[in-house]
Tab-separated table of C-alpha atoms in Angstrom:
chain	number	residue	atom	x	y	z
A	1	THR	CA	-144.017	104.687	92.792
A	2	THR	CA	-145.686	107.043	95.255
A	3	GLU	CA	-146.722	110.654	94.694
A	4	SER	CA	-148.493	113.213	96.817
A	5	SER	CA	-152.096	113.965	96.045
A	6	LEU	CA	-152.942	117.382	94.679
A	7	VAL	CA	-156.183	117.220	96.664
A	8	ASN	CA	-156.177	116.844	100.454
A	9	THR	CA	-153.171	115.215	102.131
A	10	GLY	CA	-153.221	111.686	100.730
A	11	THR	CA	-150.749	109.858	98.517
A	12	LEU	CA	-151.245	107.724	95.464
A	13	THR	CA	-149.181	104.571	94.998
A	14	TYR	CA	-148.633	102.818	91.679
A	15	ASN	CA	-147.559	99.187	91.822
A	16	ASN	CA	-145.528	98.072	88.843
A	17	ILE	CA	-146.127	94.381	88.319
A	18	PRO	CA	-143.397	92.515	86.434
A	19	GLU	CA	-144.563	91.442	82.986
A	20	ALA	CA	-144.041	87.766	83.876
A	21	ASN	CA	-146.634	88.141	86.663
A	22	ARG	CA	-149.272	89.988	84.631
A	23	PHE	CA	-152.497	88.424	83.403
A	24	GLN	CA	-152.611	89.447	79.761
A	25	ALA	CA	-156.218	89.614	78.536
A	26	GLN	CA	-158.415	91.017	75.819
A	27	LEU	CA	-162.064	92.033	75.971
A	28	VAL	CA	-164.350	89.456	74.345
A	29	GLY	CA	-167.962	90.522	74.666
A	30	LEU	CA	-168.249	91.434	78.342
A	31	ASP	CA	-165.408	89.192	79.556
A	32	TRP	CA	-161.683	89.804	79.876
A	33	VAL	CA	-160.319	86.606	78.345
A	34	GLY	CA	-156.702	85.628	78.907
A	35	THR	CA	-154.423	85.587	75.895
A	36	THR	CA	-152.619	82.426	77.041
A	37	GLU	CA	-153.903	79.301	75.321
A	38	LEU	CA	-154.208	76.430	77.813
A	39	VAL	CA	-154.773	73.662	75.249
A	40	THR	CA	-151.811	72.239	73.371
A	41	ASN	CA	-152.234	71.183	69.748
A	42	GLY	CA	-155.737	72.626	69.575
A	43	ASP	CA	-155.408	72.805	65.810
A	44	PHE	CA	-154.689	69.046	65.620
A	45	ALA	CA	-151.596	69.688	63.502
A	46	THR	CA	-150.182	66.403	64.814
A	47	ASP	CA	-151.550	63.300	66.464
A	48	SER	CA	-150.161	64.265	69.873
A	49	ASP	CA	-151.064	65.848	73.224
A	50	TRP	CA	-154.569	64.341	73.237
A	51	ASN	CA	-155.870	61.220	75.009
A	52	LYS	CA	-158.274	59.581	72.570
A	53	GLN	CA	-160.865	57.018	73.546
A	54	THR	CA	-162.065	54.394	71.085
A	55	GLY	CA	-163.842	56.083	68.194
A	56	TRP	CA	-161.585	59.165	68.000
A	57	THR	CA	-158.788	59.776	65.485
A	58	ILE	CA	-156.598	62.775	64.602
A	59	SER	CA	-155.665	63.229	60.968
A	60	ALA	CA	-155.363	66.003	58.361
A	61	GLY	CA	-155.650	68.772	60.982
A	62	VAL	CA	-158.918	67.657	62.594
A	63	ALA	CA	-160.084	65.267	65.312
A	64	SER	CA	-162.878	62.957	64.195
A	65	CYS	CA	-165.286	60.701	66.041
A	66	ASP	CA	-167.093	57.770	64.431
A	67	GLY	CA	-170.294	58.027	66.486
A	68	THR	CA	-169.232	55.921	69.468
A	69	PRO	CA	-171.499	56.976	72.397
A	70	ASN	CA	-169.711	58.712	75.308
A	71	ALA	CA	-166.317	58.576	73.557
A	72	ASN	CA	-164.112	61.511	74.488
A	73	ILE	CA	-160.888	63.203	73.544
A	74	ASN	CA	-159.182	64.978	76.441
A	75	GLN	CA	-156.150	66.671	77.967
A	76	PHE	CA	-154.968	66.737	81.574
A	77	ASN	CA	-153.308	69.471	83.677
A	78	VAL	CA	-155.093	72.279	81.868
A	79	VAL	CA	-157.520	73.952	84.312
A	80	GLU	CA	-157.877	74.660	88.044
A	81	ALA	CA	-160.975	74.140	90.189
A	82	GLY	CA	-162.976	77.284	90.894
A	83	LYS	CA	-161.606	79.310	87.994
A	84	VAL	CA	-163.715	80.544	85.081
A	85	TYR	CA	-162.857	79.541	81.515
A	86	PHE	CA	-163.815	80.538	77.992
A	87	ALA	CA	-163.835	77.465	75.759
A	88	SER	CA	-164.484	77.183	72.058
A	89	ILE	CA	-164.656	74.423	69.498
A	90	THR	CA	-165.304	74.415	65.775
A	91	VAL	CA	-167.380	71.577	64.394
A	92	THR	CA	-166.005	71.294	60.859
A	93	GLU	CA	-167.973	68.260	59.739
A	94	TYR	CA	-171.224	66.880	61.087
A	95	THR	CA	-173.035	63.631	60.329
A	96	SER	CA	-175.036	62.767	63.462
A	97	GLY	CA	-175.323	62.995	67.240
A	98	SER	CA	-173.809	65.885	69.186
A	99	ILE	CA	-170.683	66.865	71.087
A	100	ASP	CA	-170.313	68.397	74.554
A	101	ILE	CA	-167.566	70.381	76.289
A	102	ASN	CA	-166.677	69.445	79.858
A	103	ILE	CA	-164.162	71.705	81.613
A	104	GLY	CA	-162.696	70.395	84.852
A	105	GLY	CA	-165.658	68.233	85.822
A	106	SER	CA	-168.255	70.936	85.202
A	107	THR	CA	-171.687	70.048	83.927
A	108	ARG	CA	-171.396	69.083	80.289
A	109	GLN	CA	-171.980	72.107	78.085
A	110	GLY	CA	-173.321	72.023	74.605
A	111	ALA	CA	-174.923	69.202	72.711
A	112	PHE	CA	-173.530	70.950	69.618
A	113	ASP	CA	-174.871	69.490	66.399
A	114	THR	CA	-174.131	72.072	63.705
A	115	VAL	CA	-171.105	72.996	61.636
A	116	ALA	CA	-170.058	76.224	63.381
A	117	THR	CA	-167.797	77.608	66.094
A	118	HIS	CA	-169.366	77.094	69.523
A	119	THR	CA	-168.296	78.843	72.756
A	120	VAL	CA	-169.088	78.410	76.431
A	121	VAL	CA	-168.102	80.148	79.665
A	122	VAL	CA	-167.858	77.722	82.556
A	123	VAL	CA	-166.472	77.375	86.097
A	124	ALA	CA	-164.241	74.337	86.545
A	125	THR	CA	-165.515	72.248	89.451
A	126	SER	CA	-162.376	70.128	89.659
A	127	SER	CA	-158.828	70.508	88.457
A	128	GLU	CA	-157.010	69.464	85.387
A	129	THR	CA	-159.150	67.716	82.776
A	130	ILE	CA	-160.902	69.053	79.698
A	131	PHE	CA	-163.140	66.769	77.664
A	132	TYR	CA	-164.759	67.023	74.273
A	133	GLN	CA	-167.266	64.243	74.544
A	134	ALA	CA	-169.769	62.580	72.266
A	135	ASN	CA	-173.314	62.781	73.601
A	136	ASP	CA	-174.432	59.905	75.865
A	137	SER	CA	-176.743	57.861	73.701
A	138	SER	CA	-176.423	59.166	70.168
A	139	GLY	CA	-172.666	59.605	70.051
A	140	PHE	CA	-171.066	62.128	67.707
A	141	ALA	CA	-170.108	61.433	64.130
A	142	GLY	CA	-168.128	64.341	62.761
A	143	SER	CA	-164.937	66.356	63.081
A	144	ILE	CA	-163.700	69.198	65.294
A	145	ASP	CA	-160.889	71.739	65.033
A	146	ASN	CA	-159.620	74.965	66.631
A	147	VAL	CA	-160.146	73.801	70.204
A	148	SER	CA	-159.360	76.563	72.693
A	149	VAL	CA	-159.541	77.044	76.460
A	150	LYS	CA	-158.538	80.336	78.078
A	151	GLN	CA	-158.991	81.612	81.607
A	152	ILE	CA	-161.266	84.581	82.243
A	153	LEU	CA	-160.004	87.384	84.469
A	154	GLU	CA	-162.065	87.682	87.627
A	155	ALA	CA	-162.332	90.669	89.927
A	156	PRO	CA	-160.984	89.945	93.433
């Protein structure tokens, strides 16, 4: 849609973007976070959609690790290199060690070792994979739930 300006001789053009092409987002803190969830089965309702290394199990709506060092639970084809993501994880049970979040090959974020919801904002350095990984040496003994990864809107 184009209309003439009431000031000077310019025009103003509105571009109507089809809903299917819009980036739906909501303001979270200072970031516009997409409303589309990129993780499937982030509530661990079933034992599916996740690649589990030795030490990880999914049962009763949580994913649990037995303390195996470096063991991870992951999904592929989730993120794209160079894009910014908002990721969260709830540690629902904690015994020992810590857990990290690794989005698309980024530096591991976290070392979370408390029962709480933890969030990070990170740029994916490579495409596709998200990891929730037990810390290198101490491992992670505990359970996680409500895993979420959403893209953050960036200004061009």
